[in-house]
GROMACS .gro file of C-alpha atoms in nm:
model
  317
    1UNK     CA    1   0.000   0.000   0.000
    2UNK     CA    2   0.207   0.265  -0.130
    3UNK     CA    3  -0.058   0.538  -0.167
    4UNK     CA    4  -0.338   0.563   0.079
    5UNK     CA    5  -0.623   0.819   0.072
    6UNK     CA    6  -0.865   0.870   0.446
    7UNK     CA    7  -1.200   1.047   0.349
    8UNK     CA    8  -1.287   1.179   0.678
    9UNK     CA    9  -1.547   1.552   0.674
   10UNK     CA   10  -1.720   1.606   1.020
   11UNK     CA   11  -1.663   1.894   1.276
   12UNK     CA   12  -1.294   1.939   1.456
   13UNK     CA   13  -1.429   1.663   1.701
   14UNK     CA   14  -1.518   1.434   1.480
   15UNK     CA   15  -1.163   1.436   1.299
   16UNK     CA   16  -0.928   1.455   1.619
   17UNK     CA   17  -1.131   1.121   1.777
   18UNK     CA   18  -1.025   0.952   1.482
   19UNK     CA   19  -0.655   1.050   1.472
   20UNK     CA   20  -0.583   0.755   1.702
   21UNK     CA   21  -0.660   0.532   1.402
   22UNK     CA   22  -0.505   0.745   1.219
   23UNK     CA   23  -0.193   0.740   1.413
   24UNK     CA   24  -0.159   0.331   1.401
   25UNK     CA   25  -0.218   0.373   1.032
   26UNK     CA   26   0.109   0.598   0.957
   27UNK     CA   27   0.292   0.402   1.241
   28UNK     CA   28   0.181   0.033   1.050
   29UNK     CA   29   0.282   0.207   0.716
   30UNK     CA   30   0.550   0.480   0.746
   31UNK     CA   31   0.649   0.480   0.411
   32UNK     CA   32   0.299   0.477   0.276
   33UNK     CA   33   0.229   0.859   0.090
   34UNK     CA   34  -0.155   0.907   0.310
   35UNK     CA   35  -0.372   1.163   0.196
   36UNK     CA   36  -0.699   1.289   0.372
   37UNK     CA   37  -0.962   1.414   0.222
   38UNK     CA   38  -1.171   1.638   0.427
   39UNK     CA   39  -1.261   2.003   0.536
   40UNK     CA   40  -0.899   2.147   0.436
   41UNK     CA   41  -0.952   2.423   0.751
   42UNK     CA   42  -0.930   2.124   0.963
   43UNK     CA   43  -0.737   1.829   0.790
   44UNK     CA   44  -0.449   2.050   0.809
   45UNK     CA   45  -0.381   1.945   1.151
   46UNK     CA   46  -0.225   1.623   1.004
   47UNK     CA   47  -0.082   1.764   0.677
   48UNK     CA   48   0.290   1.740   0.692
   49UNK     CA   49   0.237   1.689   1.077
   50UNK     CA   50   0.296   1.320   1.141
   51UNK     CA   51  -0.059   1.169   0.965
   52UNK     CA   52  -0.077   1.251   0.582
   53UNK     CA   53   0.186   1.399   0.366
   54UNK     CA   54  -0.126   1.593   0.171
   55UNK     CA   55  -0.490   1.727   0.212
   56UNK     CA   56  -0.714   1.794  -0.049
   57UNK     CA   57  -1.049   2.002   0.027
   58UNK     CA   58  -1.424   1.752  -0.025
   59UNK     CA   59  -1.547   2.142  -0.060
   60UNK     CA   60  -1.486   2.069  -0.454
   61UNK     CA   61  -1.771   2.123  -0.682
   62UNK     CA   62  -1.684   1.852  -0.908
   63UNK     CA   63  -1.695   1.620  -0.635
   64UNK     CA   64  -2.063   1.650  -0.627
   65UNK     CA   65  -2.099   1.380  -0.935
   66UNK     CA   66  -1.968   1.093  -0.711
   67UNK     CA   67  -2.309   1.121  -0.492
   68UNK     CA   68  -2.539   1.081  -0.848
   69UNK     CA   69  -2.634   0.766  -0.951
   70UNK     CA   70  -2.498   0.694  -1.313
   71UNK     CA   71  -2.318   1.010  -1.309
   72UNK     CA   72  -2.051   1.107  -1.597
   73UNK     CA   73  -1.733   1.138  -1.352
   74UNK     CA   74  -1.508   1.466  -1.347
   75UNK     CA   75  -1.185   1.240  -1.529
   76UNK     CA   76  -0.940   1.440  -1.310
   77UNK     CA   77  -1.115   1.292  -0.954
   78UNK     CA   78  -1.167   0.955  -1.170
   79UNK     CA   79  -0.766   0.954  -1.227
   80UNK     CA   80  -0.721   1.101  -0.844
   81UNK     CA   81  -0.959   0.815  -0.694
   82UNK     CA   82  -0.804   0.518  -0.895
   83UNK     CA   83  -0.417   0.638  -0.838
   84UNK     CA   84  -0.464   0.492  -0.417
   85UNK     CA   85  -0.444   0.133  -0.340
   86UNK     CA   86  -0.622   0.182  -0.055
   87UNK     CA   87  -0.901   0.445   0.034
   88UNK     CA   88  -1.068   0.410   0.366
   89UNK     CA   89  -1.400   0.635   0.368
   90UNK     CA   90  -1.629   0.731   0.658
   91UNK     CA   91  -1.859   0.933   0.505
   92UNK     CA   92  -2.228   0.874   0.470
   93UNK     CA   93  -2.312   0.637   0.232
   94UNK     CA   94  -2.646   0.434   0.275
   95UNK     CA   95  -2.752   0.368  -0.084
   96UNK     CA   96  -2.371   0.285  -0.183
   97UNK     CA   97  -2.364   0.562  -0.429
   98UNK     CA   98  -2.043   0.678  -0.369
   99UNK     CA   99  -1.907   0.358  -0.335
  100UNK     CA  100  -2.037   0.263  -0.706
  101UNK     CA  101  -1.859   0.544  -0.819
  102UNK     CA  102  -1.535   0.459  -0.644
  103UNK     CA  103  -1.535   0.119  -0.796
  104UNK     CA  104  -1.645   0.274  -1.115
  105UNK     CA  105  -1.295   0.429  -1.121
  106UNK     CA  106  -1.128   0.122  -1.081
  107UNK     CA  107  -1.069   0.138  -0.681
  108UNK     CA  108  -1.021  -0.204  -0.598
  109UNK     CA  109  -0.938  -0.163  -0.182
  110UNK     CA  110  -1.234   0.046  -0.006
  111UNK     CA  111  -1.308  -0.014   0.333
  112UNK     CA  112  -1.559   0.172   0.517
  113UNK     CA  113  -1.525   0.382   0.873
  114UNK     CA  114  -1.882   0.434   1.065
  115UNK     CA  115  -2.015   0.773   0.952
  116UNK     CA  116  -2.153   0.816   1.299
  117UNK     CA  117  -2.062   0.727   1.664
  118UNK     CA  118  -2.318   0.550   1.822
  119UNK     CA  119  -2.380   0.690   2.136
  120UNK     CA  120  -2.432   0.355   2.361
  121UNK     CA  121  -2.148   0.146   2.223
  122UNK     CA  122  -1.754   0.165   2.309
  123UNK     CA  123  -1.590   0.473   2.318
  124UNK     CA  124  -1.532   0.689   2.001
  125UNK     CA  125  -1.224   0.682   1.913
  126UNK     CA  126  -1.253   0.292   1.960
  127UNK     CA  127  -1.573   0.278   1.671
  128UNK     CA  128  -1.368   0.445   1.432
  129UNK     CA  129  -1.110   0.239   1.434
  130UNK     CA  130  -1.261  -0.022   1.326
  131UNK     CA  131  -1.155  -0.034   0.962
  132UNK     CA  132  -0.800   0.037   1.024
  133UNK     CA  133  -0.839  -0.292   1.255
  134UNK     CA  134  -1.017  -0.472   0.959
  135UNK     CA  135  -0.622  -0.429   0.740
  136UNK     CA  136  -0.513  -0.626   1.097
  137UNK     CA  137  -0.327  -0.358   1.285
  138UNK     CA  138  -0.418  -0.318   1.619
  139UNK     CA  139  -0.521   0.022   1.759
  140UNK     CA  140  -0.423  -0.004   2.108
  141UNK     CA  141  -0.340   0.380   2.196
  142UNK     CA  142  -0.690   0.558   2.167
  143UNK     CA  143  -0.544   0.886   2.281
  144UNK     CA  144  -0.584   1.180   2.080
  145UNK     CA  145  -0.233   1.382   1.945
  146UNK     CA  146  -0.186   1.664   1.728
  147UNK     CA  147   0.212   1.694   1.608
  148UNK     CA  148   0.273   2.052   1.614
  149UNK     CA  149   0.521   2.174   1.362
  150UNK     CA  150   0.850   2.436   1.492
  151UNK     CA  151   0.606   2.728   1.272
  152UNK     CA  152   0.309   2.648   1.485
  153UNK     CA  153   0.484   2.687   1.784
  154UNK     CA  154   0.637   2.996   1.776
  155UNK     CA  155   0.316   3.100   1.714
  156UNK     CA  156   0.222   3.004   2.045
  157UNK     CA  157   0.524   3.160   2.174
  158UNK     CA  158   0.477   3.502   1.988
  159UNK     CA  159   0.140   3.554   2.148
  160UNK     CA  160   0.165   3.433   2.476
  161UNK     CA  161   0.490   3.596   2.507
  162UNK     CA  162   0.357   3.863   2.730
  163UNK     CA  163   0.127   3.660   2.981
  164UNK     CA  164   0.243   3.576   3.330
  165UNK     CA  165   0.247   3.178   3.349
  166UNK     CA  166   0.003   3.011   3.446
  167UNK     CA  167  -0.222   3.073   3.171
  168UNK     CA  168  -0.556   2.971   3.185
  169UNK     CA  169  -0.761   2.932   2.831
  170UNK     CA  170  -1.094   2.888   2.849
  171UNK     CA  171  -1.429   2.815   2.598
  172UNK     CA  172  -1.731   2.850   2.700
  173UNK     CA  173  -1.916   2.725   2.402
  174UNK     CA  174  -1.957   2.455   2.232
  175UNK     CA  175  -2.153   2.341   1.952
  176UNK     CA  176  -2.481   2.283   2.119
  177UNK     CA  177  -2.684   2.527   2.437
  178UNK     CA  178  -2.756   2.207   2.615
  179UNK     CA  179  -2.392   2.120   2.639
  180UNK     CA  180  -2.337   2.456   2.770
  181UNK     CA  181  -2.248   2.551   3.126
  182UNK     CA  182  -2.428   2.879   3.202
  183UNK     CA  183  -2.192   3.175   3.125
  184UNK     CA  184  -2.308   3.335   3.460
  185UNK     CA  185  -2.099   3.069   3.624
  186UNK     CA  186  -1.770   3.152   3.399
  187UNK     CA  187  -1.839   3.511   3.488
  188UNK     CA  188  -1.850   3.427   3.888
  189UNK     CA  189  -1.574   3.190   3.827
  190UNK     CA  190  -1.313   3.420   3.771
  191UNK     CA  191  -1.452   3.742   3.889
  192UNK     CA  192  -1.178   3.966   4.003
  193UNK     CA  193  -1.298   3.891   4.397
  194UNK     CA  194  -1.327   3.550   4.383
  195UNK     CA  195  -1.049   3.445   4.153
  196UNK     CA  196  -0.794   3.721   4.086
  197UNK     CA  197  -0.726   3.744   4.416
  198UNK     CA  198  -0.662   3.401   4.552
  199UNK     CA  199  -0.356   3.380   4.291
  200UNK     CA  200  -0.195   3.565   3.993
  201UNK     CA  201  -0.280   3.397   3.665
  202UNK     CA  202  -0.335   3.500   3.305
  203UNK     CA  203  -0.658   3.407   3.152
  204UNK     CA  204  -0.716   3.357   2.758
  205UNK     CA  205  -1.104   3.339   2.663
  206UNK     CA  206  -1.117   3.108   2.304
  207UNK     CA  207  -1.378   3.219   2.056
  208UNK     CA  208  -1.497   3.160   1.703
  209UNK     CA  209  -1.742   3.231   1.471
  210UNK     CA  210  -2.019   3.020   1.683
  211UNK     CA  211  -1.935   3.199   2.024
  212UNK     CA  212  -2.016   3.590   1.871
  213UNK     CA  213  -2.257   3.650   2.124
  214UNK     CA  214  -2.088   3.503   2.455
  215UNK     CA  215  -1.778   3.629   2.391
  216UNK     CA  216  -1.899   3.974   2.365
  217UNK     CA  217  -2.056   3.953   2.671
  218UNK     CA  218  -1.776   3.851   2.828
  219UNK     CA  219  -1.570   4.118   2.678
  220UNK     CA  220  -1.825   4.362   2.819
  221UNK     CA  221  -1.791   4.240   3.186
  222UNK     CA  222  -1.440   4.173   3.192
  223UNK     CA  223  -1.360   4.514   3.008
  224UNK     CA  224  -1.161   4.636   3.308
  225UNK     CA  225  -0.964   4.264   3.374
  226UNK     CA  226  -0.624   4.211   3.222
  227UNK     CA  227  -0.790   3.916   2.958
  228UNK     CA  228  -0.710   3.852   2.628
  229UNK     CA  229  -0.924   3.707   2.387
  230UNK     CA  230  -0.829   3.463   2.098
  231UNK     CA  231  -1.084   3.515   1.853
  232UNK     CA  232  -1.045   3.306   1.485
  233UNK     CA  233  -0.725   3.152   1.566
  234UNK     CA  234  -0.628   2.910   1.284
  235UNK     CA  235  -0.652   2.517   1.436
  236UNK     CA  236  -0.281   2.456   1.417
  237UNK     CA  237  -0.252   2.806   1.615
  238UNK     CA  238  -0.500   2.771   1.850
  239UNK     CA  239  -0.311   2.441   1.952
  240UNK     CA  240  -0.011   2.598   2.009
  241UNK     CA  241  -0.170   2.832   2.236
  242UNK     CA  242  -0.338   2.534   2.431
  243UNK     CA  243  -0.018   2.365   2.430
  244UNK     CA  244   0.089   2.647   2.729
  245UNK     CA  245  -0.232   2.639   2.934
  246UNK     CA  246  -0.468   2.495   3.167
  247UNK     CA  247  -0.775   2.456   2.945
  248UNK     CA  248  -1.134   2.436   3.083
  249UNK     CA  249  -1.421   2.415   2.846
  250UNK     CA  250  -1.693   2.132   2.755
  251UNK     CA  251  -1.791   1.875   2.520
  252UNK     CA  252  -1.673   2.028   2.185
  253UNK     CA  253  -1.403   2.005   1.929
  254UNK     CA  254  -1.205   2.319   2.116
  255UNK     CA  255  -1.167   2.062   2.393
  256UNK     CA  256  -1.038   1.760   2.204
  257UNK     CA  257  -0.769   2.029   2.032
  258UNK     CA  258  -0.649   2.118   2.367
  259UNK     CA  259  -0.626   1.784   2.456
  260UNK     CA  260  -0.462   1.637   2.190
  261UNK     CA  261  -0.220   1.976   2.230
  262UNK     CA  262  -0.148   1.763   2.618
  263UNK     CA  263  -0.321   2.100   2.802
  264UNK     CA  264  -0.345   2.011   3.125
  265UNK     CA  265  -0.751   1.993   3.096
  266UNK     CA  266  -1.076   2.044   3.287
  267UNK     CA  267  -1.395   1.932   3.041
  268UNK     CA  268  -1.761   1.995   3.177
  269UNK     CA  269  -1.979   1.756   3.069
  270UNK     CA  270  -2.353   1.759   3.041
  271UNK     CA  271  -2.607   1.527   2.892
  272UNK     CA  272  -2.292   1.342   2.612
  273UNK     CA  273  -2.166   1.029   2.765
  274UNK     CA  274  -1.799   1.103   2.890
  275UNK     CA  275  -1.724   0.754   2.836
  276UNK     CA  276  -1.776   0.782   2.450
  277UNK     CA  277  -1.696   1.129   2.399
  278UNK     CA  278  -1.467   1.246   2.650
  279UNK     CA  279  -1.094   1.198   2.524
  280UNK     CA  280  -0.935   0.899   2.703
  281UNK     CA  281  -0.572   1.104   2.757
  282UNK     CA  282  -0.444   1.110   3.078
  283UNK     CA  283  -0.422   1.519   3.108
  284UNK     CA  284  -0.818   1.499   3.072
  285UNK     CA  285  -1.049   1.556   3.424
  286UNK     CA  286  -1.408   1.498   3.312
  287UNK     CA  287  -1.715   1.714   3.600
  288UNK     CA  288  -2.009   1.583   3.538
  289UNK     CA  289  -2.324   1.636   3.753
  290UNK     CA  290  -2.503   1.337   3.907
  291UNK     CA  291  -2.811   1.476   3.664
  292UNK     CA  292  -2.636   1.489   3.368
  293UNK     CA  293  -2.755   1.869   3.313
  294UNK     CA  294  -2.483   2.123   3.314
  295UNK     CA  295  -2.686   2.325   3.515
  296UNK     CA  296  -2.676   2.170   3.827
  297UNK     CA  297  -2.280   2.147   3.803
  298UNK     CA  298  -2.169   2.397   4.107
  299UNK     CA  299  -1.946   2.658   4.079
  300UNK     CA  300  -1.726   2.529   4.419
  301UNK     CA  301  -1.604   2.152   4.258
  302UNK     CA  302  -1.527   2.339   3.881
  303UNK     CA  303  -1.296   2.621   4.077
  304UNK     CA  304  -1.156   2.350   4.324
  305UNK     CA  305  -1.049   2.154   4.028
  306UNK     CA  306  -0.886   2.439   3.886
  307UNK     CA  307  -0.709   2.515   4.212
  308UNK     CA  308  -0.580   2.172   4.194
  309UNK     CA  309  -0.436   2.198   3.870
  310UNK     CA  310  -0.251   2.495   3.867
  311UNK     CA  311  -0.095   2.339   4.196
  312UNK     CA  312  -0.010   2.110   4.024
  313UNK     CA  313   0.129   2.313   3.744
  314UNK     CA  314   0.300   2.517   4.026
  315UNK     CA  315   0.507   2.200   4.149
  316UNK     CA  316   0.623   2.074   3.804
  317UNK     CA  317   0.758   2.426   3.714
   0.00000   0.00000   0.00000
């Protein structure tokens, strides 16, 4: 298998859960050339960093023929398809359109990843390995681990250059309300009298296009606090910034990042199973109300944790 291609779309979380897989792939084959094809602004996290030595964008118009029955096929993609001798796919595929299409093109090795965790089975990273098992290599690691390149991290050096240590980053989003903790306990979390005080920190509040109106909140009550906010940071940048920090956030694809950056991290989980979702690294603490609603997660165990960790930190320095 000289030329493999992973077809892997899906949110941030969705592709960092199955970068164990991917790992045991490139460590089975490390001469293999692996390409992923995928949402570029987020497949770049393995081009040219450990995983794939390429990433082409499934954003391509062209692309669209491969999901039509009896299609005529764009012969560039035909040629592109048919030069791997191996493509593993997990997209969504229930009529086996795109599969037709691949074999159409003379693909001979396809195997297929689930195109969705299922929520009551073994943990996620653990489902979608499953095809990388089916070549028989064994996927034993099911941590999560981005391989930062010596750009990315003077990135991270550049801009946190001028924070005290320890830094704190923060995300108090995610991709759904419900998995939300309220932003009234964020605000009382590290309020200058009940945080600020008790020991000198810097604090980094991550944002993107999703968090517009909590982060402007934020930057309205904290206008007078020494806090910077990372708004838009590129995924290989905002990993370099995790890299340096205490994280704290919830279940969302901001919080595998920092975990596969090794952050020292504190995830808040609400009604998602922490055994499927939650990464399985060792630098991960998982709070998680008896209820299983964010809500009822107290203020006192989420800032005790936090205590605990930058003790921590505080030792190892």
């Amino acid at each position: 298998m000289n030329r493999i291609l992973v077809i892997r779309g899906g949110a941030i979380g969705d592709f960092i859960v199955t970068l164990p897989a991917l790992k045991a792939l490139r460590e089975a084959c490390p001469h293999a050339h692996i390409e992923i094809l995928g949402y570029k602004h987020i497949a770049v996290l393995a081009e040219n960093r450990f995983y794939a030595q390429a990433v082409r964008s499934i954003e391509y118009g062209s692309l669209s023929g491969f999901f039509a029955k009896n299609s005529e096929l764009p012969a560039e993609l035909a040629d592109y398809f048919a030069s791997f001798d191996l493509i593993i796919s997990y997209l969504y595929d229930p009529d086996g359109v795109f599969e037709s299409n691949l074999r159409r093109c003379g693909v001979k090795n396809l195997l297929w990843g689930p195109a969705k965790v299922v929520e009551t089975s073994d943990h996620a990273a653990r489902q979608l390995a499953r095809p990388i098992e089916e070549l028989g290599i064994r996927v034993v690691d099911l941590t999560e681990k981005i391989f930062l390149s010596e750009e990315d991290r003077q990135f991270g050096r550049e801009f946190l250059q001028t924070l005290s240590q320890p830094i704190i980053a923060i995300h108090p989003g995610s991709g759904s309300k419900e998995k939300n903790w309220p932003l009234q306990n964020w605000i009382e979390l590290f309020s200058r009298e009940h945080w600020q005080g008790e020991r000198r920190s810097s604090l980094i509040v991550i944002s993107g296009e999703a968090d517009k109106a909590q982060t402007a909140r934020l930057e309205h009550t904290w206008k007078d606090q020494d806090i910077r906010f990372a708004k838009n940071l590129s995924l290989a940048h905002l990993t370099s910034v995790h890299e340096h920090s205490l994280f704290i956030g919830h279940d969302s694809g901001i919080s595998h990042l920092a975990a596969a950056a090794s952050a020292s991290c504190i995830l808040l989980f609400g009604p998602t199973d922490p055994t499927v979702w939650a990464p399985r690294n060792e630098n991960v603490q998982v709070l998680r109300a008896p209820s299983g609603r964010l809500n009822d997660l107290g203020i006192a165990p989420v800032r005790a944790a936090v205590s605990t960790a930058l003790f921590k930190q505080e030792i190892l320095v």
